Amino acid sequence: MQLSLGFFASGRGSNVEAIVSAIKKRELKAEPKVIICNKPDAQVLELGQRERIPSYCLNTSNTANLEQEIVRVLKKHGVNLIVLAGYIKKIGLEIIEAFPDSILNIHPSLLPEYGGKNMYGMAVHEAVIGSGDDVSGATVHLVNKKYDDGRILSQGIVQVKEGDTAEALAERVLGIEHILYPLTLRYIQEGKICLSEPRKYRLL
Ligand code: GRF
């Protein structure tokens, strides 16, 4: 499958960077087509500029019919796969219907554990540590109408160490995300993961 990627991010964009770097190193055959961001001061916009990826800051304060406009921009740039990477906004029906089985997200836990509304950022890692689990990790999944509920495509595991803080765990999980997301895309590109009929893969 040929991959024309549309990234959605609201913050630092380290996952976008890891994917773009895998493309540059020829570890992943894909074209980064566009970055959609909703925060004018997000670091990911600087990355877009540096890498010459067309980048758009679109939100309800600067765009009427936001979802419709996002779909228009994605189509204009020929995107066939949406890659959510720290996009802090729920994806609405209009985008979901325009890109069936073609929206991925990465979540910093082993879903279905520690997913759902308000489970993002440090809240996830604090909950993992609070529960006494000895493993955590990251999950790449398809996006549907509910938070963190779409079919799981791949997961990577990290150990929770004794005395771990949420910050230390977050850093270790992020490290695995940077390997898992490009690798999952590579498997999709090579046909080893099928989006319309996914199996669960534990890669790392
Ligand atoms: C990651 O932890 C990811 O799991 C979550 O948002 C964070 C994004 O980080 N969905 P970055 O902006 O890619 O650095």
Short mmCIF file of C-alpha atoms and ligand atoms in Angstrom, two decimals:
data_model
loop_
_atom_site.label_atom_id
_atom_site.label_comp_id
_atom_site.label_asym_id
_atom_site.label_seq_id
_atom_site.Cartn_x
_atom_site.Cartn_y
_atom_site.Cartn_z
CA MET A 1 0.00 0.00 0.00
CA GLN A 2 1.29 3.42 -0.88
CA LEU A 3 1.23 5.73 2.16
CA SER A 4 0.46 9.44 1.84
CA LEU A 5 0.44 10.65 5.40
CA GLY A 6 -1.50 13.46 7.04
CA PHE A 7 -0.22 14.12 10.56
CA PHE A 8 -2.45 15.61 13.27
CA ALA A 9 -0.62 16.98 16.33
CA SER A 10 -1.11 19.62 19.01
CA GLY A 11 2.25 19.74 20.75
CA ARG A 12 5.88 18.79 20.55
CA GLY A 13 5.55 16.36 17.65
CA SER A 14 8.26 13.91 18.60
CA ASN A 15 6.30 11.03 17.05
CA VAL A 16 5.89 12.96 13.80
CA GLU A 17 9.64 13.56 13.91
CA ALA A 18 10.38 9.85 14.47
CA ILE A 19 8.22 8.90 11.48
CA VAL A 20 9.72 11.57 9.22
CA SER A 21 13.19 10.45 10.26
CA ALA A 22 12.37 6.80 9.43
CA ILE A 23 11.23 7.97 5.98
CA LYS A 24 14.44 9.93 5.47
CA LYS A 25 16.53 6.92 6.51
CA ARG A 26 14.51 4.79 4.05
CA GLU A 27 13.31 2.53 6.84
CA LEU A 28 9.76 3.48 5.86
CA LYS A 29 8.35 4.05 2.38
CA ALA A 30 5.83 6.84 2.81
CA GLU A 31 5.26 10.46 1.89
CA PRO A 32 4.57 13.05 4.59
CA LYS A 33 1.96 15.22 2.86
CA VAL A 34 0.66 17.62 5.48
CA ILE A 35 0.58 18.52 9.18
CA ILE A 36 -2.69 19.63 10.78
CA CYS A 37 -2.34 21.34 14.13
CA ASN A 38 -4.86 23.17 16.33
CA LYS A 39 -2.43 25.21 18.46
CA PRO A 40 -0.62 28.21 16.95
CA ASP A 41 2.40 27.85 19.29
CA ALA A 42 2.87 24.08 18.92
CA GLN A 43 6.45 22.90 18.39
CA VAL A 44 5.28 20.54 15.64
CA LEU A 45 4.72 23.57 13.38
CA GLU A 46 8.46 24.35 13.56
CA LEU A 47 9.19 20.77 12.56
CA GLY A 48 6.86 21.20 9.59
CA GLN A 49 8.73 24.29 8.53
CA ARG A 50 12.14 22.63 8.96
CA GLU A 51 11.11 19.57 6.98
CA ARG A 52 9.14 21.58 4.41
CA ILE A 53 5.91 19.74 5.11
CA PRO A 54 2.87 21.95 4.39
CA SER A 55 1.46 22.78 7.83
CA TYR A 56 -1.88 24.24 8.82
CA CYS A 57 -3.04 25.62 12.14
CA LEU A 58 -6.79 25.07 12.09
CA ASN A 59 -9.15 25.49 15.02
CA THR A 60 -12.64 26.75 15.76
CA SER A 61 -11.41 30.33 16.33
CA ASN A 62 -9.90 30.68 12.86
CA THR A 63 -12.02 28.29 10.79
CA ALA A 64 -15.75 27.98 10.22
CA ASN A 65 -16.85 24.39 9.47
CA LEU A 66 -13.60 23.07 10.92
CA GLU A 67 -14.04 19.40 10.09
CA GLN A 68 -15.12 20.16 6.54
CA GLU A 69 -12.08 22.37 6.04
CA ILE A 70 -9.73 19.72 7.47
CA VAL A 71 -11.16 17.11 5.07
CA ARG A 72 -10.72 19.57 2.19
CA VAL A 73 -7.05 20.19 3.10
CA LEU A 74 -6.35 16.45 3.46
CA LYS A 75 -7.93 15.68 0.09
CA LYS A 76 -6.11 18.57 -1.56
CA HIS A 77 -2.79 17.09 -0.43
CA GLY A 78 -3.76 13.55 -1.48
CA VAL A 79 -3.65 12.07 2.03
CA ASN A 80 -4.77 8.43 2.31
CA LEU A 81 -3.77 7.74 5.93
CA ILE A 82 -4.24 10.04 8.93
CA VAL A 83 -1.64 9.69 11.69
CA LEU A 84 -2.73 11.17 15.01
CA ALA A 85 0.24 11.98 17.21
CA GLY A 86 -0.72 13.89 20.33
CA TYR A 87 -3.71 15.66 18.75
CA ILE A 88 -5.74 16.91 21.70
CA LYS A 89 -9.10 17.12 20.01
CA LYS A 90 -11.72 14.50 19.33
CA ILE A 91 -11.96 13.46 15.69
CA GLY A 92 -15.53 14.05 14.53
CA LEU A 93 -17.78 12.02 12.32
CA GLU A 94 -17.12 14.02 9.17
CA ILE A 95 -13.41 13.12 9.18
CA ILE A 96 -14.07 9.52 10.28
CA GLU A 97 -16.53 9.02 7.43
CA ALA A 98 -14.21 10.62 4.86
CA PHE A 99 -11.32 8.29 5.91
CA PRO A 100 -12.82 4.88 6.76
CA ASP A 101 -10.32 2.50 8.42
CA SER A 102 -7.63 5.06 7.64
CA ILE A 103 -7.08 6.97 10.88
CA LEU A 104 -4.43 5.77 13.33
CA ASN A 105 -3.62 6.96 16.83
CA ILE A 106 -0.88 6.16 19.32
CA HIS A 107 -1.77 5.96 23.00
CA PRO A 108 0.77 5.74 25.83
CA SER A 109 -0.60 2.64 27.56
CA LEU A 110 -1.43 -0.97 26.80
CA LEU A 111 -5.02 -0.41 25.68
CA PRO A 112 -7.72 -1.27 26.61
CA GLU A 113 -6.11 -0.44 29.96
CA TYR A 114 -5.90 3.25 30.83
CA GLY A 115 -7.78 4.62 27.83
CA GLY A 116 -10.87 6.77 27.46
CA LYS A 117 -11.87 10.36 28.06
CA ASN A 118 -9.37 12.39 30.12
CA MET A 119 -6.81 9.58 29.94
CA TYR A 120 -3.95 11.35 28.23
CA GLY A 121 -0.56 12.77 29.12
CA MET A 122 0.67 12.26 32.68
CA ALA A 123 -2.76 11.05 33.89
CA VAL A 124 -2.12 7.75 32.13
CA HIS A 125 1.30 7.15 33.70
CA GLU A 126 0.14 8.24 37.16
CA ALA A 127 -2.71 5.73 36.95
CA VAL A 128 -0.34 2.92 35.88
CA ILE A 129 2.03 3.63 38.76
CA GLY A 130 -0.84 4.03 41.21
CA SER A 131 -2.20 0.61 40.27
CA GLY A 132 1.09 -1.17 40.91
CA ASP A 133 1.27 -2.73 37.41
CA ASP A 134 4.70 -3.99 36.48
CA VAL A 135 4.36 -3.37 32.74
CA SER A 136 3.11 -0.53 30.61
CA GLY A 137 3.66 0.43 26.99
CA ALA A 138 2.15 2.01 23.92
CA THR A 139 -0.63 1.04 21.51
CA VAL A 140 -1.29 1.95 17.89
CA HIS A 141 -4.97 1.60 17.07
CA LEU A 142 -7.58 2.60 14.55
CA VAL A 143 -9.77 5.56 15.47
CA ASN A 144 -13.54 5.31 15.74
CA LYS A 145 -16.22 7.48 17.34
CA LYS A 146 -15.19 6.67 20.93
CA TYR A 147 -11.94 7.63 22.70
CA ASP A 148 -9.21 4.98 22.41
CA ASP A 149 -11.72 2.36 21.35
CA GLY A 150 -10.80 1.38 17.76
CA ARG A 151 -9.19 -1.92 16.85
CA ILE A 152 -5.67 -2.46 18.17
CA LEU A 153 -2.97 -2.85 15.52
CA SER A 154 0.24 -3.09 17.53
CA GLN A 155 1.68 -2.70 21.00
CA GLY A 156 5.08 -2.22 22.57
CA ILE A 157 5.85 -3.07 26.19
CA VAL A 158 8.07 -1.39 28.78
CA GLN A 159 8.79 -2.47 32.33
CA VAL A 160 7.58 -0.33 35.20
CA LYS A 161 10.56 -0.13 37.52
CA GLU A 162 10.52 0.07 41.28
CA GLY A 163 10.44 3.67 42.43
CA ASP A 164 9.40 4.89 38.95
CA THR A 165 7.88 8.34 38.72
CA ALA A 166 5.19 9.14 36.15
CA GLU A 167 7.74 11.34 34.35
CA ALA A 168 10.37 8.58 34.14
CA LEU A 169 7.79 6.10 32.90
CA ALA A 170 6.46 8.62 30.34
CA GLU A 171 9.95 9.02 28.92
CA ARG A 172 10.47 5.27 28.60
CA VAL A 173 7.06 4.81 26.96
CA LEU A 174 7.79 7.66 24.54
CA GLY A 175 11.01 5.87 23.55
CA ILE A 176 9.01 2.79 22.58
CA GLU A 177 6.44 4.94 20.71
CA HIS A 178 9.20 6.28 18.48
CA ILE A 179 10.01 2.71 17.39
CA LEU A 180 6.46 1.34 17.36
CA TYR A 181 4.76 3.99 15.22
CA PRO A 182 7.21 3.93 12.26
CA LEU A 183 7.38 0.13 12.41
CA THR A 184 3.58 -0.20 12.40
CA LEU A 185 3.39 2.10 9.38
CA ARG A 186 6.05 0.02 7.69
CA TYR A 187 4.03 -3.15 8.30
CA ILE A 188 0.96 -1.43 6.86
CA GLN A 189 2.93 -0.33 3.81
CA GLU A 190 4.28 -3.85 3.31
CA GLY A 191 0.83 -5.41 3.72
CA LYS A 192 1.75 -7.24 6.94
CA ILE A 193 -0.91 -5.32 8.82
CA CYS A 194 -4.22 -4.97 7.00
CA LEU A 195 -6.30 -2.01 8.13
CA SER A 196 -9.66 -3.36 7.07
CA GLU A 197 -9.00 -6.72 8.72
CA PRO A 198 -6.45 -6.13 11.45
CA ARG A 199 -4.92 -8.68 13.73
CA LYS A 200 -3.20 -7.74 16.95
CA TYR A 201 0.56 -7.62 16.74
CA ARG A 202 2.91 -7.38 19.66
CA LEU A 203 6.00 -6.00 18.02
CA LEU A 204 8.38 -5.02 20.79
C1 GRF B 1 2.45 10.69 23.04
O1 GRF B 1 2.72 10.27 24.33
C2 GRF B 1 1.31 9.88 22.46
O2 GRF B 1 1.21 8.59 23.00
C3 GRF B 1 0.10 10.68 22.86
O3 GRF B 1 0.50 12.02 22.82
C4 GRF B 1 1.91 12.11 23.00
C5 GRF B 1 2.45 12.89 21.85
O4 GRF B 1 3.81 13.20 22.00
N1 GRF B 1 -1.02 10.38 22.02
P1 GRF B 1 4.60 13.93 20.82
O5 GRF B 1 3.88 15.25 20.56
O6 GRF B 1 4.56 13.03 19.63
O7 GRF B 1 5.97 14.15 21.33
#
